[in-house]
mmCIF file of C-alpha atoms in Angstrom:
data_model
loop_
_atom_site.group_PDB
_atom_site.id
_atom_site.type_symbol
_atom_site.label_atom_id
_atom_site.label_comp_id
_atom_site.label_asym_id
_atom_site.label_seq_id
_atom_site.Cartn_x
_atom_site.Cartn_y
_atom_site.Cartn_z
ATOM 1 C CA MET A 72 -47.534 13.054 -13.817
ATOM 2 C CA VAL A 73 -46.133 10.293 -15.968
ATOM 3 C CA ASN A 74 -43.048 8.517 -14.172
ATOM 4 C CA LYS A 75 -39.697 9.027 -16.130
ATOM 5 C CA SER A 76 -39.470 5.127 -16.273
ATOM 6 C CA GLU A 77 -42.826 4.957 -18.139
ATOM 7 C CA GLN A 78 -42.017 7.538 -20.650
ATOM 8 C CA PRO A 79 -41.240 5.970 -23.986
ATOM 9 C CA TYR A 80 -38.057 6.634 -25.895
ATOM 10 C CA LYS A 81 -38.106 9.110 -28.841
ATOM 11 C CA ALA A 82 -35.742 7.399 -31.363
ATOM 12 C CA LYS A 83 -33.229 10.025 -32.805
ATOM 13 C CA ALA A 84 -32.012 7.785 -35.450
ATOM 14 C CA ASN A 85 -33.993 7.179 -38.423
ATOM 15 C CA LEU A 86 -33.836 3.864 -40.356
ATOM 16 C CA SER A 87 -33.047 5.819 -43.829
ATOM 17 C CA VAL A 88 -30.275 7.755 -42.252
ATOM 18 C CA LEU A 89 -28.790 4.576 -40.489
ATOM 19 C CA PHE A 90 -29.005 2.110 -43.212
ATOM 20 C CA GLY A 91 -29.944 3.889 -46.607
ATOM 21 C CA ASP A 92 -33.354 4.487 -48.135
ATOM 22 C CA ASP A 93 -35.559 1.681 -49.214
ATOM 23 C CA GLU A 94 -37.584 3.655 -51.676
ATOM 24 C CA ASP A 95 -35.501 2.482 -54.687
ATOM 25 C CA THR A 96 -34.880 -0.945 -53.387
ATOM 26 C CA PRO A 97 -36.618 -3.704 -55.457
ATOM 27 C CA LYS A 98 -39.670 -5.399 -53.460
ATOM 28 C CA ASN A 99 -39.796 -9.150 -53.889
ATOM 29 C CA PHE A 100 -42.349 -11.685 -52.919
ATOM 30 C CA ILE A 101 -41.288 -14.744 -51.000
ATOM 31 C CA PRO A 102 -43.169 -17.479 -49.378
ATOM 32 C CA LEU A 103 -44.101 -16.886 -45.615
ATOM 33 C CA GLU A 104 -42.742 -20.304 -44.794
ATOM 34 C CA ALA A 105 -39.144 -19.247 -45.956
ATOM 35 C CA ILE A 106 -39.289 -16.595 -43.265
ATOM 36 C CA SER A 107 -37.996 -17.212 -39.750
ATOM 37 C CA LEU A 108 -38.215 -15.177 -36.562
ATOM 38 C CA PRO A 109 -34.838 -13.976 -34.878
ATOM 39 C CA ALA A 110 -34.120 -15.263 -31.688
ATOM 40 C CA LYS A 111 -33.746 -11.882 -30.191
ATOM 41 C CA GLN A 112 -36.585 -9.559 -30.715
ATOM 42 C CA PRO A 113 -37.369 -6.243 -29.274
ATOM 43 C CA ARG A 114 -41.027 -6.528 -29.026
ATOM 44 C CA ARG A 115 -42.844 -9.283 -27.370
ATOM 45 C CA TYR A 116 -46.453 -7.931 -26.546
ATOM 46 C CA PHE A 117 -48.985 -7.523 -29.544
ATOM 47 C CA ASP A 118 -52.297 -5.846 -28.517
ATOM 48 C CA ASP A 119 -55.126 -8.219 -29.464
ATOM 49 C CA ARG A 120 -57.439 -5.338 -30.708
ATOM 50 C CA SER A 121 -54.663 -3.865 -32.782
ATOM 51 C CA MET A 122 -53.773 -7.098 -34.329
ATOM 52 C CA GLN A 123 -57.334 -7.792 -35.282
ATOM 53 C CA SER A 124 -57.618 -4.522 -37.046
ATOM 54 C CA LEU A 125 -54.622 -5.394 -39.222
ATOM 55 C CA VAL A 126 -55.665 -8.737 -39.900
ATOM 56 C CA ASP A 127 -59.005 -7.244 -41.257
ATOM 57 C CA SER A 128 -57.310 -4.778 -43.307
ATOM 58 C CA ILE A 129 -54.992 -7.399 -44.798
ATOM 59 C CA LYS A 130 -58.012 -9.598 -45.659
ATOM 60 C CA ILE A 131 -59.242 -6.719 -47.778
ATOM 61 C CA ASN A 132 -56.058 -4.985 -49.117
ATOM 62 C CA GLY A 133 -53.235 -7.560 -48.640
ATOM 63 C CA VAL A 134 -50.028 -6.481 -47.088
ATOM 64 C CA LEU A 135 -49.529 -2.891 -48.691
ATOM 65 C CA GLN A 136 -45.932 -2.197 -46.976
ATOM 66 C CA PRO A 137 -43.197 -4.781 -47.429
ATOM 67 C CA ILE A 138 -41.418 -6.347 -44.478
ATOM 68 C CA LEU A 139 -37.626 -6.187 -44.064
ATOM 69 C CA VAL A 140 -35.612 -9.426 -44.130
ATOM 70 C CA ARG A 141 -32.089 -10.498 -44.368
ATOM 71 C CA PRO A 142 -30.849 -13.770 -45.953
ATOM 72 C CA ILE A 143 -29.447 -16.452 -43.606
ATOM 73 C CA GLY A 144 -29.121 -19.356 -46.018
ATOM 74 C CA GLU A 145 -30.273 -20.644 -49.442
ATOM 75 C CA ASP A 146 -33.830 -19.578 -49.821
ATOM 76 C CA ARG A 147 -34.180 -18.864 -46.102
ATOM 77 C CA TYR A 148 -34.544 -15.361 -44.535
ATOM 78 C CA GLU A 149 -34.715 -13.863 -41.357
ATOM 79 C CA LEU A 150 -37.348 -11.160 -40.241
ATOM 80 C CA VAL A 151 -35.778 -7.841 -39.394
ATOM 81 C CA ALA A 152 -38.565 -5.114 -39.231
ATOM 82 C CA GLY A 153 -42.532 -5.837 -39.729
ATOM 83 C CA GLU A 154 -43.356 -8.663 -37.374
ATOM 84 C CA ARG A 155 -47.003 -7.316 -37.067
ATOM 85 C CA ARG A 156 -47.617 -7.462 -40.931
ATOM 86 C CA TYR A 157 -45.868 -11.119 -40.797
ATOM 87 C CA ARG A 158 -48.113 -12.267 -38.124
ATOM 88 C CA GLY A 159 -51.094 -10.757 -39.665
ATOM 89 C CA ALA A 160 -50.367 -12.358 -43.086
ATOM 90 C CA LYS A 161 -49.972 -15.845 -41.468
ATOM 91 C CA THR A 162 -53.252 -15.238 -39.524
ATOM 92 C CA VAL A 163 -55.075 -14.411 -42.898
ATOM 93 C CA GLY A 164 -53.470 -17.527 -44.398
ATOM 94 C CA LEU A 165 -51.490 -15.647 -47.206
ATOM 95 C CA LYS A 166 -48.687 -17.819 -48.927
ATOM 96 C CA GLU A 167 -46.460 -14.907 -49.702
ATOM 97 C CA ILE A 168 -45.537 -11.544 -48.618
ATOM 98 C CA PRO A 169 -43.848 -8.525 -50.083
ATOM 99 C CA VAL A 170 -40.302 -8.171 -48.755
ATOM 100 C CA VAL A 171 -37.083 -5.949 -49.049
ATOM 101 C CA ILE A 172 -34.029 -8.211 -48.904
ATOM 102 C CA ARG A 173 -30.881 -6.644 -47.207
ATOM 103 C CA GLU A 174 -27.585 -7.974 -46.369
ATOM 104 C CA LEU A 175 -27.301 -7.168 -42.721
ATOM 105 C CA THR A 176 -25.223 -8.200 -39.821
ATOM 106 C CA GLU A 177 -26.960 -9.351 -36.426
ATOM 107 C CA GLU A 178 -26.227 -6.017 -34.844
ATOM 108 C CA GLN A 179 -27.574 -4.185 -37.684
ATOM 109 C CA ALA A 180 -30.741 -6.285 -37.931
ATOM 110 C CA PHE A 181 -31.264 -5.762 -34.232
ATOM 111 C CA LYS A 182 -30.821 -2.011 -34.465
ATOM 112 C CA ILE A 183 -33.072 -1.580 -37.214
ATOM 113 C CA ALA A 184 -35.820 -3.600 -35.316
ATOM 114 C CA LEU A 185 -35.274 -1.577 -32.299
ATOM 115 C CA VAL A 186 -35.280 1.748 -33.910
ATOM 116 C CA GLU A 187 -38.396 0.986 -35.841
ATOM 117 C CA ASN A 188 -40.129 0.019 -32.818
ATOM 118 C CA LEU A 189 -38.923 3.030 -30.837
ATOM 119 C CA GLN A 190 -39.977 5.326 -33.840
ATOM 120 C CA ARG A 191 -43.676 3.995 -33.433
ATOM 121 C CA GLU A 192 -43.469 3.851 -29.559
ATOM 122 C CA ASP A 193 -44.617 0.280 -30.149
ATOM 123 C CA LEU A 194 -42.487 -1.179 -27.046
ATOM 124 C CA ASN A 195 -43.446 -1.187 -23.298
ATOM 125 C CA PRO A 196 -40.634 0.283 -21.182
ATOM 126 C CA ILE A 197 -39.529 -3.324 -20.188
ATOM 127 C CA GLU A 198 -39.249 -4.322 -23.838
ATOM 128 C CA GLU A 199 -37.353 -1.176 -24.486
ATOM 129 C CA THR A 200 -35.066 -1.756 -21.536
ATOM 130 C CA GLU A 201 -34.097 -5.352 -22.255
ATOM 131 C CA ALA A 202 -33.878 -4.658 -26.039
ATOM 132 C CA THR A 203 -31.354 -1.859 -25.461
ATOM 133 C CA LEU A 204 -29.355 -4.051 -23.018
ATOM 134 C CA GLU A 205 -29.281 -6.777 -25.796
ATOM 135 C CA LEU A 206 -28.129 -4.219 -28.306
ATOM 136 C CA LEU A 207 -25.377 -2.861 -26.304
ATOM 137 C CA ALA A 208 -24.304 -6.624 -25.416
ATOM 138 C CA ILE A 209 -24.087 -7.287 -29.163
ATOM 139 C CA GLN A 210 -22.063 -4.203 -29.734
ATOM 140 C CA LEU A 211 -19.624 -4.977 -26.929
ATOM 141 C CA SER A 212 -19.640 -8.741 -27.544
ATOM 142 C CA SER A 213 -20.724 -9.071 -23.862
ATOM 143 C CA SER A 214 -23.649 -10.016 -21.794
ATOM 144 C CA THR A 215 -26.593 -8.233 -20.689
ATOM 145 C CA ASP A 216 -25.543 -8.814 -17.007
ATOM 146 C CA ALA A 217 -22.044 -7.296 -17.748
ATOM 147 C CA VAL A 218 -23.706 -4.353 -19.604
ATOM 148 C CA THR A 219 -25.865 -3.798 -16.771
ATOM 149 C CA LYS A 220 -23.027 -3.598 -14.069
ATOM 150 C CA LEU A 221 -21.140 -1.516 -16.632
ATOM 151 C CA LEU A 222 -23.832 1.148 -16.637
ATOM 152 C CA TYR A 223 -24.188 1.188 -12.791
ATOM 153 C CA SER A 224 -20.382 1.623 -12.595
ATOM 154 C CA MET A 225 -20.418 4.486 -15.161
ATOM 155 C CA LYS A 226 -23.392 6.071 -13.103
ATOM 156 C CA ASN A 227 -21.273 5.707 -9.753
ATOM 157 C CA ASP A 228 -18.131 7.335 -11.542
ATOM 158 C CA VAL A 229 -20.125 10.252 -12.561
ATOM 159 C CA ALA A 230 -21.802 10.678 -9.034
ATOM 160 C CA ARG A 231 -18.371 10.579 -7.395
ATOM 161 C CA LYS A 232 -16.280 12.829 -9.800
ATOM 162 C CA LYS A 233 -19.090 14.955 -11.149
ATOM 163 C CA ASP A 234 -17.028 16.060 -14.234
ATOM 164 C CA ASN A 235 -13.779 15.200 -16.082
ATOM 165 C CA VAL A 236 -14.800 11.523 -16.025
ATOM 166 C CA ILE A 237 -12.475 9.600 -18.294
ATOM 167 C CA LEU A 238 -14.594 6.976 -20.078
ATOM 168 C CA GLN A 239 -13.137 3.599 -20.913
ATOM 169 C CA PRO A 240 -13.642 2.138 -24.517
ATOM 170 C CA GLU A 241 -16.600 0.014 -23.282
ATOM 171 C CA ALA A 242 -18.319 3.043 -21.825
ATOM 172 C CA GLU A 243 -17.625 5.167 -24.777
ATOM 173 C CA THR A 244 -19.298 2.784 -26.890
ATOM 174 C CA ILE A 245 -22.271 3.010 -24.749
ATOM 175 C CA VAL A 246 -22.505 6.813 -24.652
ATOM 176 C CA LYS A 247 -22.115 6.703 -28.534
ATOM 177 C CA ALA A 248 -24.935 4.219 -28.761
ATOM 178 C CA PHE A 249 -27.293 6.242 -26.658
ATOM 179 C CA ASP A 250 -26.300 9.486 -28.732
ATOM 180 C CA GLU A 251 -27.444 7.697 -31.953
ATOM 181 C CA LEU A 252 -30.460 5.635 -30.700
ATOM 182 C CA SER A 253 -32.790 7.975 -28.711
ATOM 183 C CA SER A 254 -33.184 11.147 -26.880
ATOM 184 C CA MET A 255 -32.833 9.372 -23.587
ATOM 185 C CA GLY A 256 -29.308 9.401 -22.192
ATOM 186 C CA TRP A 257 -27.317 6.649 -20.654
ATOM 187 C CA GLU A 258 -27.608 8.355 -17.371
ATOM 188 C CA SER A 259 -31.436 8.525 -17.404
ATOM 189 C CA PHE A 260 -31.578 5.068 -18.591
ATOM 190 C CA ALA A 261 -29.452 3.756 -15.778
ATOM 191 C CA THR A 262 -31.424 5.835 -13.338
ATOM 192 C CA ASN A 263 -35.026 5.120 -14.470
ATOM 193 C CA ARG A 264 -35.068 2.089 -16.557
ATOM 194 C CA LEU A 265 -32.619 -0.516 -15.275
ATOM 195 C CA PRO A 266 -34.616 -0.455 -11.920
ATOM 196 C CA LEU A 267 -37.574 -1.980 -13.769
ATOM 197 C CA LEU A 268 -35.830 -5.123 -14.100
ATOM 198 C CA LYS A 269 -36.016 -5.685 -10.515
ATOM 199 C CA LEU A 270 -39.815 -6.277 -10.561
ATOM 200 C CA PRO A 271 -40.886 -9.688 -9.483
ATOM 201 C CA GLU A 272 -39.769 -12.490 -11.831
ATOM 202 C CA GLU A 273 -43.221 -13.770 -12.588
ATOM 203 C CA ILE A 274 -44.115 -10.294 -13.668
ATOM 204 C CA LEU A 275 -41.322 -9.950 -15.962
ATOM 205 C CA GLU A 276 -41.581 -13.414 -17.392
ATOM 206 C CA ALA A 277 -45.217 -12.718 -18.463
ATOM 207 C CA LEU A 278 -44.205 -9.409 -19.838
ATOM 208 C CA ARG A 279 -41.313 -11.044 -21.839
ATOM 209 C CA GLN A 280 -43.734 -13.683 -23.133
ATOM 210 C CA GLY A 281 -46.254 -11.014 -24.317
ATOM 211 C CA LYS A 282 -48.993 -12.392 -22.040
ATOM 212 C CA ILE A 283 -49.836 -8.987 -20.272
ATOM 213 C CA GLU A 284 -49.753 -5.310 -20.955
ATOM 214 C CA TYR A 285 -46.963 -3.402 -19.177
ATOM 215 C CA THR A 286 -49.489 -0.969 -17.204
ATOM 216 C CA LYS A 287 -51.331 -3.975 -16.084
ATOM 217 C CA ALA A 288 -48.307 -5.854 -14.755
ATOM 218 C CA ARG A 289 -47.018 -2.729 -12.919
ATOM 219 C CA ALA A 290 -50.340 -2.590 -10.997
ATOM 220 C CA ILE A 291 -50.100 -6.387 -10.119
ATOM 221 C CA ALA A 292 -46.480 -5.952 -9.118
ATOM 222 C CA GLN A 293 -47.731 -3.659 -6.181
ATOM 223 C CA ILE A 294 -48.838 -6.673 -4.203
ATOM 224 C CA LYS A 295 -46.137 -7.842 -1.823
ATOM 225 C CA ASP A 296 -47.506 -11.180 -0.931
ATOM 226 C CA PRO A 297 -46.130 -13.588 -3.614
ATOM 227 C CA GLU A 298 -49.062 -16.043 -3.666
ATOM 228 C CA ALA A 299 -51.567 -13.318 -3.899
ATOM 229 C CA ARG A 300 -49.518 -11.705 -6.764
ATOM 230 C CA VAL A 301 -49.322 -14.811 -8.744
ATOM 231 C CA GLU A 302 -52.887 -15.716 -8.283
ATOM 232 C CA LEU A 303 -53.916 -12.124 -9.591
ATOM 233 C CA LEU A 304 -51.469 -12.276 -12.473
ATOM 234 C CA GLU A 305 -52.744 -15.689 -13.538
ATOM 235 C CA LEU A 306 -56.610 -14.495 -13.323
ATOM 236 C CA ALA A 307 -55.693 -11.227 -15.202
ATOM 237 C CA ILE A 308 -54.159 -13.346 -18.068
ATOM 238 C CA ALA A 309 -56.793 -15.974 -18.130
ATOM 239 C CA GLU A 310 -59.562 -13.725 -17.952
ATOM 240 C CA GLY A 311 -58.158 -10.730 -19.644
ATOM 241 C CA LEU A 312 -58.989 -8.297 -16.797
ATOM 242 C CA SER A 313 -59.051 -4.565 -17.472
ATOM 243 C CA LEU A 314 -56.653 -2.328 -15.865
ATOM 244 C CA LYS A 315 -59.563 -0.836 -14.059
ATOM 245 C CA GLU A 316 -60.524 -4.275 -12.610
ATOM 246 C CA ILE A 317 -56.829 -5.064 -11.808
ATOM 247 C CA LYS A 318 -56.478 -1.873 -9.667
ATOM 248 C CA LYS A 319 -59.591 -2.617 -7.643
ATOM 249 C CA ARG A 320 -58.503 -6.210 -6.885
ATOM 250 C CA VAL A 321 -55.052 -4.875 -5.917
ATOM 251 C CA ALA A 322 -56.553 -2.386 -3.606
ATOM 252 C CA GLU A 323 -58.774 -5.025 -2.051
ATOM 253 C CA ILE A 324 -55.696 -7.307 -1.592
ATOM 254 C CA LYS A 325 -53.522 -4.571 -0.073
ATOM 255 C CA LYS A 326 -56.301 -3.626 2.200
ATOM 256 C CA ALA A 327 -56.959 -7.309 3.464
ATOM 257 C CA THR A 328 -53.247 -7.688 4.151
ATOM 258 C CA GLU A 329 -52.937 -4.500 5.972
ATOM 259 C CA SER A 330 -56.028 -5.349 8.162
ATOM 260 C CA GLU A 331 -54.190 -8.770 9.123
ATOM 261 C CA THR A 332 -50.867 -7.381 9.731
ATOM 262 C CA ASP A 333 -49.704 -5.991 13.159
ATOM 263 C CA PRO A 334 -48.505 -2.585 12.524
ATOM 264 C CA ASP A 335 -45.099 -3.307 14.569
ATOM 265 C CA ALA A 336 -44.637 -6.317 12.232
ATOM 266 C CA GLU A 337 -43.776 -3.833 9.376
ATOM 267 C CA ASN A 338 -40.665 -2.166 11.001
ATOM 268 C CA GLU A 339 -38.057 -2.949 8.473
ATOM 269 C CA ASP A 340 -35.160 -2.904 11.025
ATOM 270 C CA GLU A 341 -36.948 -6.261 12.651
ATOM 271 C CA GLU A 342 -35.233 -9.635 11.564
ATOM 272 C CA THR A 343 -37.165 -12.626 11.143
ATOM 273 C CA ASP A 344 -35.734 -16.284 11.073
ATOM 274 C CA GLU A 345 -36.014 -18.557 7.724
ATOM 275 C CA ASN A 346 -39.348 -19.400 8.686
ATOM 276 C CA GLY A 347 -40.475 -15.746 8.952
ATOM 277 C CA GLU A 348 -40.581 -15.716 12.741
ATOM 278 C CA LYS A 349 -39.072 -13.118 15.114
ATOM 279 C CA PRO A 350 -36.425 -14.346 16.990
ATOM 280 C CA ASP A 351 -36.231 -13.823 20.778
ATOM 281 C CA LYS A 352 -35.133 -10.310 21.480
ATOM 282 C CA LYS A 353 -32.767 -11.204 24.128
ATOM 283 C CA ASP A 354 -31.028 -13.725 21.747
ATOM 284 C CA LYS A 355 -31.293 -11.590 18.765
ATOM 285 C CA PRO A 356 -27.809 -10.586 17.363
ATOM 286 C CA GLU A 357 -26.992 -7.003 16.221
ATOM 287 C CA SER A 358 -28.459 -6.780 12.753
ATOM 288 C CA LEU A 359 -26.450 -6.376 9.684
ATOM 289 C CA LYS A 360 -28.099 -3.249 8.675
ATOM 290 C CA SER A 361 -26.911 -1.756 12.109
ATOM 291 C CA GLU A 362 -23.459 -2.874 11.516
ATOM 292 C CA MET A 363 -23.436 -1.331 7.933
ATOM 293 C CA ASN A 364 -24.506 1.954 9.574
ATOM 294 C CA LYS A 365 -21.766 1.851 12.132
ATOM 295 C CA VAL A 366 -19.130 1.127 9.473
ATOM 296 C CA TYR A 367 -20.376 3.898 7.351
ATOM 297 C CA ASN A 368 -20.286 6.310 10.074
ATOM 298 C CA ALA A 369 -16.732 5.145 11.161
ATOM 299 C CA LEU A 370 -15.456 5.560 7.563
ATOM 300 C CA LYS A 371 -16.805 9.061 7.321
ATOM 301 C CA LYS A 372 -14.355 9.898 10.266
ATOM 302 C CA SER A 373 -11.511 7.593 9.129
ATOM 303 C CA LYS A 374 -7.956 8.612 7.855
ATOM 304 C CA VAL A 375 -8.381 5.978 5.096
ATOM 305 C CA TRP A 376 -9.321 8.765 2.575
ATOM 306 C CA LYS A 377 -5.673 9.924 2.820
ATOM 307 C CA ASP A 378 -4.420 6.543 1.723
ATOM 308 C CA LYS A 379 -4.657 5.794 -2.048
ATOM 309 C CA ASN A 380 -4.360 2.049 -1.822
ATOM 310 C CA LYS A 381 -7.178 1.890 0.653
ATOM 311 C CA GLN A 382 -9.362 4.100 -1.382
ATOM 312 C CA ASP A 383 -8.818 1.601 -4.177
ATOM 313 C CA GLN A 384 -9.834 -1.341 -2.069
ATOM 314 C CA LEU A 385 -12.861 0.578 -0.922
ATOM 315 C CA GLN A 386 -13.755 1.411 -4.588
ATOM 316 C CA LYS A 387 -13.747 -2.384 -5.392
ATOM 317 C CA ILE A 388 -15.839 -3.225 -2.341
ATOM 318 C CA LEU A 389 -18.501 -0.443 -3.444
ATOM 319 C CA ASP A 390 -18.624 -1.811 -6.958
ATOM 320 C CA ASP A 391 -18.999 -5.369 -5.513
ATOM 321 C CA MET A 392 -21.898 -4.202 -3.321
ATOM 322 C CA GLU A 393 -23.543 -2.166 -6.440
ATOM 323 C CA SER A 394 -23.304 -5.585 -8.404
ATOM 324 C CA LEU A 395 -25.002 -7.366 -5.623
ATOM 325 C CA LEU A 396 -27.684 -5.199 -5.564
ATOM 326 C CA ASN A 397 -28.250 -5.184 -9.205
ATOM 327 C CA GLU A 398 -28.865 -9.025 -8.906
ATOM 328 C CA GLU A 399 -31.957 -8.679 -6.773
#
């Protein structure tokens, strides 16, 4: 069964509906050197075999479908959609490329790029997640971190109140954006996609730079030992290991790690000091986890639920804890 977090979006919006039909728009040829790539791009990974196939086609037939650009200065343009064709044309050595020129804002341009890739299912789940957050951040004039926290807060509100939730303007913008953008609702996105951003940082960075495929990265991320994980990641990138080879190595590493580990050492309630050593049990303070459980049990029986002011204070503490978890 395919995990929900790995299922691709199905873009609801289509480019002609959102931004007009390009069929009657004049096609122009402009120099490749006059085109710049945008600072923010939904897609970062390009499959080598797929790109080579496109390059071979361009060598024979040229670029058949124009790319979409927007003017950013005198005789300068920024790519909006069609990066594979742009890269293929550069690889072949073409001097010019057919384009459709459109006056677009940064938000419109990014939305077109995202929708185009979602329609073709070209983005991996990490790219989809980060691109969606970027788009929402642009629409809200905010940061992706703030958008992430807002999504978790919205999710908590719905979980607590079940229905009749009154949305703030920012939340309404998010709901509307998901209604226009894809068949995946904002709640599903918050539940299944945002947790992907908690993958180990070196894994995320390799994905962001397009150095490795998503499925391979997820397999490597299963390794808990940081050094072993980084070593396999670098090897997979350098030697182009297949997914089958990676899974085999992951299994070997996990088996070796388990054989070296004392079964009692994996009790997650056990604390260790900064050097990874277990403190002497007679000197061991009550764990923070146990304290949290005690507070939680006491809260359930407390009269605090009858005091509106105290409820508001608890809500703030809960939101702070949620934000702390999101920063992991």
